[in-house]
Short mmCIF file of C-alpha atoms in Angstrom, two decimals:
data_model
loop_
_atom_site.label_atom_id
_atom_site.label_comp_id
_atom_site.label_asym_id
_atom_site.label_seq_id
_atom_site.Cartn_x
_atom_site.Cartn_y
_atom_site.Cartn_z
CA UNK A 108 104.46 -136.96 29.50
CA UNK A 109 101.18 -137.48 32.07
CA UNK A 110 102.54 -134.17 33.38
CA UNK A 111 102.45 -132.36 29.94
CA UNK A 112 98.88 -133.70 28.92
CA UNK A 113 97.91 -132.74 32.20
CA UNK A 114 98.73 -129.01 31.41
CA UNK A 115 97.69 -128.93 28.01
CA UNK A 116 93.98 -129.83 29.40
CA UNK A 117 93.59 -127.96 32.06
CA UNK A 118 94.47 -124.93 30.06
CA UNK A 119 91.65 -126.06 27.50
CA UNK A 120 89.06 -127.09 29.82
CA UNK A 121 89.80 -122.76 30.82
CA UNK A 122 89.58 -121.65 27.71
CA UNK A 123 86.33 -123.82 27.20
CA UNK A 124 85.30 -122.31 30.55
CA UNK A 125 85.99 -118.71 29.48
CA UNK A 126 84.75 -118.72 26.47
CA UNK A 127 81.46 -119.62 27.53
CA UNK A 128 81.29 -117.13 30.47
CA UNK A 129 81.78 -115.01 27.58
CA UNK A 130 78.62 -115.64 25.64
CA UNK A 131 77.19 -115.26 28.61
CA UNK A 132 78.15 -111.80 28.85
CA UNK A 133 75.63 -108.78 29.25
CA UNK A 134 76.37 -106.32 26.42
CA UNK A 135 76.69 -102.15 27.80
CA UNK A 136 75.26 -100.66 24.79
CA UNK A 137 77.37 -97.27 23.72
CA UNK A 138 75.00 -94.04 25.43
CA UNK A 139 72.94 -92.56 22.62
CA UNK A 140 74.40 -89.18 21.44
CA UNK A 141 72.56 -85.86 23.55
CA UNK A 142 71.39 -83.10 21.90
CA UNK A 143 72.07 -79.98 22.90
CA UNK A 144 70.43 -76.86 22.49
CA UNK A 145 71.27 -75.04 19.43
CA UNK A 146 71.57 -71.11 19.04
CA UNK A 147 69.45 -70.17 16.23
CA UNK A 148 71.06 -66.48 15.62
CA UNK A 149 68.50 -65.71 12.48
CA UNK A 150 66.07 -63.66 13.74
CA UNK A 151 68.11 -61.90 16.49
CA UNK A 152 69.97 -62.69 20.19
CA UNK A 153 67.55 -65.07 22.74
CA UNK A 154 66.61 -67.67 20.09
CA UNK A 155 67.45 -71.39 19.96
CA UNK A 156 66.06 -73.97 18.55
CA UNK A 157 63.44 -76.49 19.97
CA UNK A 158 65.33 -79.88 20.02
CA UNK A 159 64.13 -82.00 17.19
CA UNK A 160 62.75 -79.22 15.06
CA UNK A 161 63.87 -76.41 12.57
CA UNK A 162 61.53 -74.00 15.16
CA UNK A 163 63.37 -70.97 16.91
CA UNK A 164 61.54 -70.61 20.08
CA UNK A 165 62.33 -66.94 22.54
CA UNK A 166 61.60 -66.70 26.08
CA UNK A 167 61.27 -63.24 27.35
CA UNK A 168 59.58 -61.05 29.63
CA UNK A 169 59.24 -59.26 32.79
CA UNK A 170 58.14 -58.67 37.29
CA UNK A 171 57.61 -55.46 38.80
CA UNK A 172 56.78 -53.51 41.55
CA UNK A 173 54.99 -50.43 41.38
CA UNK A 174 54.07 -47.89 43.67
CA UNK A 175 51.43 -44.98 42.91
CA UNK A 176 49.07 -42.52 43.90
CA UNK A 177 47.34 -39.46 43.06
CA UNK A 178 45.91 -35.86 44.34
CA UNK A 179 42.18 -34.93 44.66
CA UNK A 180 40.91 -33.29 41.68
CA UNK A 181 38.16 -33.06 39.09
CA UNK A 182 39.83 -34.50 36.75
CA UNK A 183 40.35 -38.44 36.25
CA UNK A 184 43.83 -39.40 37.73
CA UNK A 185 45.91 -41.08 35.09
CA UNK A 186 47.38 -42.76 37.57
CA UNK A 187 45.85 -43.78 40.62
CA UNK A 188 44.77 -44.13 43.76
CA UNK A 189 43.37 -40.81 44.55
CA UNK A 190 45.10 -39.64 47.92
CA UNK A 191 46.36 -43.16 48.72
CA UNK A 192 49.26 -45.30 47.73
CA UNK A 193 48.43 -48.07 45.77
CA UNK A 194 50.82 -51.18 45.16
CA UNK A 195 50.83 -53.06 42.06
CA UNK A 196 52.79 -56.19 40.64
CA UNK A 197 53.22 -57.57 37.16
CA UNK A 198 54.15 -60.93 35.69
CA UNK A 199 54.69 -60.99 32.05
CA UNK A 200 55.71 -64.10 29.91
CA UNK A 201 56.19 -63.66 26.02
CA UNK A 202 56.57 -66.55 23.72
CA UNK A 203 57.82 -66.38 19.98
CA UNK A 204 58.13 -68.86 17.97
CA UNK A 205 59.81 -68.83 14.17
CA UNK A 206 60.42 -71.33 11.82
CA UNK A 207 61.41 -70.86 7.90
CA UNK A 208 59.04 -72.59 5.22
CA UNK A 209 59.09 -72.86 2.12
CA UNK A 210 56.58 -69.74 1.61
CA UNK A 211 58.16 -67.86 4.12
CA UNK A 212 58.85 -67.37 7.68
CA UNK A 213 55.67 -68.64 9.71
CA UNK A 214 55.45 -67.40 13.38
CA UNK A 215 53.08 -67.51 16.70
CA UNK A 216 53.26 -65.00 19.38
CA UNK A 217 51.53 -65.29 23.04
CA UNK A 218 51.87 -63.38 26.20
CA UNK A 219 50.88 -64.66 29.48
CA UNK A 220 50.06 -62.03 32.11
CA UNK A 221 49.31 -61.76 35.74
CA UNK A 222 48.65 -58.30 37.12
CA UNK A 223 47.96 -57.82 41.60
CA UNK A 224 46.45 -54.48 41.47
CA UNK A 225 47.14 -54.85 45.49
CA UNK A 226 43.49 -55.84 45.90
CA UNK A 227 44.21 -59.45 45.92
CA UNK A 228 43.89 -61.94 48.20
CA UNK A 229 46.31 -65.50 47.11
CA UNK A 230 47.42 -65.47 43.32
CA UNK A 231 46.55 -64.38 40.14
CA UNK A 232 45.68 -66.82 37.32
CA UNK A 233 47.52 -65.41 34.42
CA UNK A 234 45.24 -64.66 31.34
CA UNK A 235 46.09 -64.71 27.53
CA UNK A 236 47.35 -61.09 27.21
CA UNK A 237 48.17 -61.27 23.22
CA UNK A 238 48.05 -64.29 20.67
CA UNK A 239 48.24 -63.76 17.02
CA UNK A 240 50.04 -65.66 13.79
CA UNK A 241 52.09 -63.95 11.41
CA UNK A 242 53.08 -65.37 7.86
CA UNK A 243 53.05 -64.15 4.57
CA UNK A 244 53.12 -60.22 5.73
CA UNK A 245 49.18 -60.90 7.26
CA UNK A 246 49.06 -60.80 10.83
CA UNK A 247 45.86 -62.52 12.27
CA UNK A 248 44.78 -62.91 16.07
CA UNK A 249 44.47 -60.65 19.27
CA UNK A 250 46.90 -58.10 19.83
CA UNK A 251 47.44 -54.37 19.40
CA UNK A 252 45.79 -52.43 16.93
CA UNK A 253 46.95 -51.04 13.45
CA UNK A 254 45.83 -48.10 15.25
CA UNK A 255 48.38 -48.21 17.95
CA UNK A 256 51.15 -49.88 16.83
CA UNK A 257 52.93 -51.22 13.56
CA UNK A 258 53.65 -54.84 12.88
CA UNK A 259 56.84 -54.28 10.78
CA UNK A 260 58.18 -52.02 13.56
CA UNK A 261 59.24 -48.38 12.93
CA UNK A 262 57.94 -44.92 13.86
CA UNK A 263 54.49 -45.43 13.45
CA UNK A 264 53.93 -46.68 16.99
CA UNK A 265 52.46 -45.29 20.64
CA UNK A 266 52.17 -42.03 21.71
CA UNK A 267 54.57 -40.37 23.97
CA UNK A 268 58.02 -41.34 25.10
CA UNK A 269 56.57 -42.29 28.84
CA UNK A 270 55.37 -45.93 29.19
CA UNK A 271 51.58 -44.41 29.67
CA UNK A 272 52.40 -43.08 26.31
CA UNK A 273 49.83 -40.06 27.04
CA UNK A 274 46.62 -40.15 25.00
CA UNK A 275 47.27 -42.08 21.56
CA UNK A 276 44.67 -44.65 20.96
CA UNK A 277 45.87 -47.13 22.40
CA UNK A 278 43.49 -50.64 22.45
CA UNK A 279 43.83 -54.22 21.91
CA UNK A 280 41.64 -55.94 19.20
CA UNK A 281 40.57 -58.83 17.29
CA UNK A 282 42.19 -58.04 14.00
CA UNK A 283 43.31 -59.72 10.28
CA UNK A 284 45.80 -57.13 8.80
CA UNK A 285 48.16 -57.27 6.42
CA UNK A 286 51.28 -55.51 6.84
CA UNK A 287 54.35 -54.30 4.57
CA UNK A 288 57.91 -53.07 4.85
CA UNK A 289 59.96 -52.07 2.15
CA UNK A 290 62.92 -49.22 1.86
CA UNK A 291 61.98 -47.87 4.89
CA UNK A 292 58.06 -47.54 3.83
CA UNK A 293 55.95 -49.14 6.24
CA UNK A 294 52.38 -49.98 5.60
CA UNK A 295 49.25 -51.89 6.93
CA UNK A 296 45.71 -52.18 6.31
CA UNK A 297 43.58 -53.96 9.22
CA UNK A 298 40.47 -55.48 9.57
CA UNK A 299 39.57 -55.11 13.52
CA UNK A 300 36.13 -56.73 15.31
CA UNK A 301 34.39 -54.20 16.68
CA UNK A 302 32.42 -56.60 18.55
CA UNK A 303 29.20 -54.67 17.74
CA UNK A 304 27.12 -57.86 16.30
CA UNK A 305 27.54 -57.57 12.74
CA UNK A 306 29.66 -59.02 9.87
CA UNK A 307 31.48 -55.49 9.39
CA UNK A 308 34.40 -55.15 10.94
CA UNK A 309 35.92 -51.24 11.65
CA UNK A 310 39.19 -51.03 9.17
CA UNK A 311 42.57 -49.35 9.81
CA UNK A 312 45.09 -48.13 7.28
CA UNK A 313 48.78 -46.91 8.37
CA UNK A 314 51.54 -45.77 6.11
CA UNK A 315 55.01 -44.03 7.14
CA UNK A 316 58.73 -43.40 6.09
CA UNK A 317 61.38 -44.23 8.73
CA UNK A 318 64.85 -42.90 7.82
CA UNK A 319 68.23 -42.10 9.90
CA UNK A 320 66.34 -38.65 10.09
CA UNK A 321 63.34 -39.60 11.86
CA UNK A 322 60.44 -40.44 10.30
CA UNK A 323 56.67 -39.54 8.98
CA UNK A 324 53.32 -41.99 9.12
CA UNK A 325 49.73 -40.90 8.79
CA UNK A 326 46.66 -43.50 9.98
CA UNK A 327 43.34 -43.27 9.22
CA UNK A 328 40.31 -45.36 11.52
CA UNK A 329 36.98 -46.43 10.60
CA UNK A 330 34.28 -47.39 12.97
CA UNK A 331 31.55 -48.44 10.83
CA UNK A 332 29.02 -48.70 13.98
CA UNK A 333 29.59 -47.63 17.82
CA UNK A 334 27.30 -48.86 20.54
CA UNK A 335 25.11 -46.00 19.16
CA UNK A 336 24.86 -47.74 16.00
CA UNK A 337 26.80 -44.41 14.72
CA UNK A 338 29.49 -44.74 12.27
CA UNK A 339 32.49 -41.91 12.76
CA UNK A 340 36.32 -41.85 11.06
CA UNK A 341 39.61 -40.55 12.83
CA UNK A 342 42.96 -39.55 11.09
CA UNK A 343 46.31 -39.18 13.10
CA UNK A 344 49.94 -37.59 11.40
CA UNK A 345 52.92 -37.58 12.77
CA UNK A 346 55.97 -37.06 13.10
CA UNK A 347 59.79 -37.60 14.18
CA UNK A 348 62.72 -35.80 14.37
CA UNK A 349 65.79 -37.57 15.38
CA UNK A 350 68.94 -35.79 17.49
CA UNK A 351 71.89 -36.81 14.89
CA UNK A 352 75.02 -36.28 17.90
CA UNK A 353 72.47 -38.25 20.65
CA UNK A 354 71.03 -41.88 19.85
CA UNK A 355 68.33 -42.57 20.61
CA UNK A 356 67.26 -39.03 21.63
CA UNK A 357 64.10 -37.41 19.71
CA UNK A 358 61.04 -35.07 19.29
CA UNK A 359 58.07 -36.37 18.19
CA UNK A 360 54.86 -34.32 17.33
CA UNK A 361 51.38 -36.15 16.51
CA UNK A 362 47.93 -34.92 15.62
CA UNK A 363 44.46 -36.42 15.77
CA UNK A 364 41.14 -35.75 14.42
CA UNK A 365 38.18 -37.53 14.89
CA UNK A 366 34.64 -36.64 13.10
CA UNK A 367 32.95 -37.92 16.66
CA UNK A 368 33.36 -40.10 19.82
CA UNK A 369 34.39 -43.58 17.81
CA UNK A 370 37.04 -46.06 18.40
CA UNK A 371 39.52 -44.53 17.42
CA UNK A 372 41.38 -40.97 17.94
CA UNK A 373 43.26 -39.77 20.89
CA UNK A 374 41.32 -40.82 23.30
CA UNK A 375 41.23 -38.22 26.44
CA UNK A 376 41.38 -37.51 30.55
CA UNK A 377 37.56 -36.61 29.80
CA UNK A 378 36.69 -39.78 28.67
CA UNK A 379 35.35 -39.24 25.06
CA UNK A 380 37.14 -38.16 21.63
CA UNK A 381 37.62 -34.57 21.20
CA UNK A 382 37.28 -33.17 17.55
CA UNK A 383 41.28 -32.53 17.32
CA UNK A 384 43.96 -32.93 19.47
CA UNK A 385 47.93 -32.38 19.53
CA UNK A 386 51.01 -34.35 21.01
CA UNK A 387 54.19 -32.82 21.58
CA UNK A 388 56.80 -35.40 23.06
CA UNK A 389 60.86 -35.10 23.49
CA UNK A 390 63.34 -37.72 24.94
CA UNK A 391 67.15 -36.88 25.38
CA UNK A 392 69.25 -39.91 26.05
CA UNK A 393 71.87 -39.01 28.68
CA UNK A 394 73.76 -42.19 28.90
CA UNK A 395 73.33 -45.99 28.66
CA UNK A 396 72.24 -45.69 31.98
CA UNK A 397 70.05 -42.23 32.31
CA UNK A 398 67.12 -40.79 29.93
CA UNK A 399 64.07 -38.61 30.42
CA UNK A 400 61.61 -37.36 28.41
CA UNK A 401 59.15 -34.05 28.82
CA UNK A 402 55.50 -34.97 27.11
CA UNK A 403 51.92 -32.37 26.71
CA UNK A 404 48.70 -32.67 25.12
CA UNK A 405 45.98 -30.73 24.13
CA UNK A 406 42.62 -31.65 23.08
CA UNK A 407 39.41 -29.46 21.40
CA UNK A 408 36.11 -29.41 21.92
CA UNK A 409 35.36 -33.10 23.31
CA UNK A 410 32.37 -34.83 22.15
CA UNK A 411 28.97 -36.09 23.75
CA UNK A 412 28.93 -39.62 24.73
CA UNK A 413 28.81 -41.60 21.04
CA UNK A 414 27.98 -39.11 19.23
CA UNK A 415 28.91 -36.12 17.14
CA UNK A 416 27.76 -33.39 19.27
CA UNK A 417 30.47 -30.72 20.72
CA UNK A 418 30.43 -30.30 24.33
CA UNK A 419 32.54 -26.98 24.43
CA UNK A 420 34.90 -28.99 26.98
CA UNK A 421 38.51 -28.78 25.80
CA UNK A 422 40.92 -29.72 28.05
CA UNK A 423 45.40 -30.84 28.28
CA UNK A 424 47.57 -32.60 30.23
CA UNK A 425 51.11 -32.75 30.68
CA UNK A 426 53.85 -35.26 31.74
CA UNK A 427 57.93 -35.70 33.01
CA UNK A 428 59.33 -39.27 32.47
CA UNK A 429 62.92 -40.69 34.09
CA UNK A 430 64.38 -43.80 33.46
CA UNK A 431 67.56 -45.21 34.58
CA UNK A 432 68.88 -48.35 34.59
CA UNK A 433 71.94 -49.28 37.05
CA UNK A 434 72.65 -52.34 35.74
CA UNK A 435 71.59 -54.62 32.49
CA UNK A 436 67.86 -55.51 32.55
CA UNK A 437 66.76 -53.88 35.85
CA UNK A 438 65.09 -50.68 35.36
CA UNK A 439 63.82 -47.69 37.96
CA UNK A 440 61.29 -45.46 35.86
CA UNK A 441 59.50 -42.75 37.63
CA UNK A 442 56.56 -40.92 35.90
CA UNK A 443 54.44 -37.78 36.86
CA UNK A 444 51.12 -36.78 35.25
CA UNK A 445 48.85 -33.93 34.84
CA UNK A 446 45.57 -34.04 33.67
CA UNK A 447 43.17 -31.03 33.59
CA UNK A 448 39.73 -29.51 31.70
CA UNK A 449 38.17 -26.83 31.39
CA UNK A 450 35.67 -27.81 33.76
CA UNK A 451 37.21 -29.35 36.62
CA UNK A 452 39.79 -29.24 38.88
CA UNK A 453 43.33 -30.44 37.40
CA UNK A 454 44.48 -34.02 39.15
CA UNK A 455 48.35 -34.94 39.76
CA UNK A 456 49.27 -38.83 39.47
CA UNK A 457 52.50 -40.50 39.23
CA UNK A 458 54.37 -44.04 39.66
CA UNK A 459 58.00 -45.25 41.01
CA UNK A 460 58.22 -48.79 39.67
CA UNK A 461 61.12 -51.53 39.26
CA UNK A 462 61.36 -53.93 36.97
CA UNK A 463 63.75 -56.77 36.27
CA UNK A 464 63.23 -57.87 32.28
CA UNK A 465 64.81 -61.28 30.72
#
């Protein structure tokens, strides 16, 4: 019997034990559920979506490494140095951001850029290259003009087939557009600072067609007051014709008239607008790998320094373009120019650049 109640409390004076060791007890709380990144697949491949948020965020961009020179002439080299090789490097960053409201989508573009022209001693600071805001069709910060490119995509865009592009235009501006796509029709009409002092700002319209065909756009630039204090207008038309058995293989013709050296028009090798000026451009697609493209220009009777006075100057250049791309994302692109006037010597440039985009 002593041996019994012996047993019986020991095995409750361990149960008493235990049970307080028990409340004692430091509680592992269950690891909080992680949240991975989400692909957001409505506004194309590269998008995800910022953790937290309903915002589709794309990280792209680009290095390279370019190598150029150019021959003595009269002329301006497109390229450059003259009679020297010159060494450049690019670092390019774009940021897009998306995000569906109840208006509409709502989206913010930047690019960060750093550019060694070889001159450079330590690194770059990269600089603001483009930042703009589009919702509700309007487009609204620094970027590319109406003049040079569309914002709802399509033919009405650049020049040439080269990267240089040739003589189109091409500028970067301050600018509040607003911008339509419908059916193929694409249209804009931009306000674009001028930077002259005043409350006037120059104004851009664009409208084109783009179809399985090709496609047809017309622009027409105001530049309500050049350094000059002269106001002059430029229209461009063009046109493309695409090769039905060859993706992505085209011909593309554009023309450009300008009522004096303004802001907008071709732009030239001579420095100023001429009065008219025509683009011929084809690209033939080879392969995934392999395309070139064959580019010339001629411009008219260039004007005076900001004004409307005709120098009797005409001038043309010409260009060959290869690109070829061994593997996904890494490019080799070779490009020769020739620039020449009727005044001067004609000047040879070119490039032979890599580049490895994400």
């Amino acid at each position: 019997m002593k041996i019994k109640s012996l047993l019986f409390g020991s095995a409750a004076a361990l149960v008493a034990v235990s049970g307080a060791r028990a409340a004692d007890a430091v509680v592992i709380p269950e690891p909080e559920a992680v949240e991975y990144v989400r692909v957001c697949d409505a506004y194309g491949s590269g998008f995800f979506y910022i953790p937290g948020t309903e915002t589709c965020l794309r990280i792209s961009g680009y290095a390279w490494f370019q190598v150029s020179t150019a021959s003595t002439g009269g002329t301006p080299a497109y390229y450059g140095p003259v009679n020297a090789w010159g060494v450049t490097e690019r670092a390019r960053l774009n940021i897009d951001a998306r995000s569906e409201t109840e208006l509409g989508t709502l989206r913010a573009y930047l690019r960060y850029q750093a550019t060694n022209t070889g001159s450079a001693v330590g690194d770059l600071p990269a600089t603001v290259d483009q930042a703009y805001i589009d919702f509700l069709g309007f487009r609204m910060g620094y970027t590319e003009s109406a003049w040079t490119a569309s914002a709802t995509g399509g033919v009405a865009s650049w020049g040439s087939h080269s990267w240089g592009g040739m003589y189109y235009g091409y500028q970067q501006r301050d600018i509040l557009s607003y911008n339509f796509s419908q059916n193929g029709i694409v249209g804009a009409i931009s306000l674009e600072n001028d930077a002259n002092g005043n409350y006037t700002p120059d104004i851009v319209g664009v409208l084109g067609y783009t179809g399985s065909w090709g496609g047809v756009w017309g622009k027409i630039g105001y530049d309500e007051a050049n350094f000059l204090g002269n106001s002059f207008w430029a229209g461009s038309l063009g046109v493309q014709f695409n090769v039905p058995s060859s993706p992505g293989s085209n011909l593309r013709v554009i023309g450009f008239y300008t009522d004096g050296d303004g802001a907008y028009g071709a732009g030239s090798m001579y420095g100023n607008q001429s009065e008219w000026s025509v683009l011929g451009s084809y690209n033939q697609v080879f392969s995934d790998k392999l395309s070139a493209s064959v580019a010339a220009q001629y411009f008219n009777d260039f004007y005076a320094t900001g004004t409307n006075v005709k120098s009797g100057v005409s001038g043309w250049g010409a260009e060959l373009s290869v690109v070829y791309m061994p593997v996904t994302d890494f490019e080799v692109r070779g490009e020769l120019h020739y620039d020449d006037t009727s005044v001067a010597t004609g000047t040879t440039s070119g490039f032979l650049r890599f580049t490895r985009y994400f």
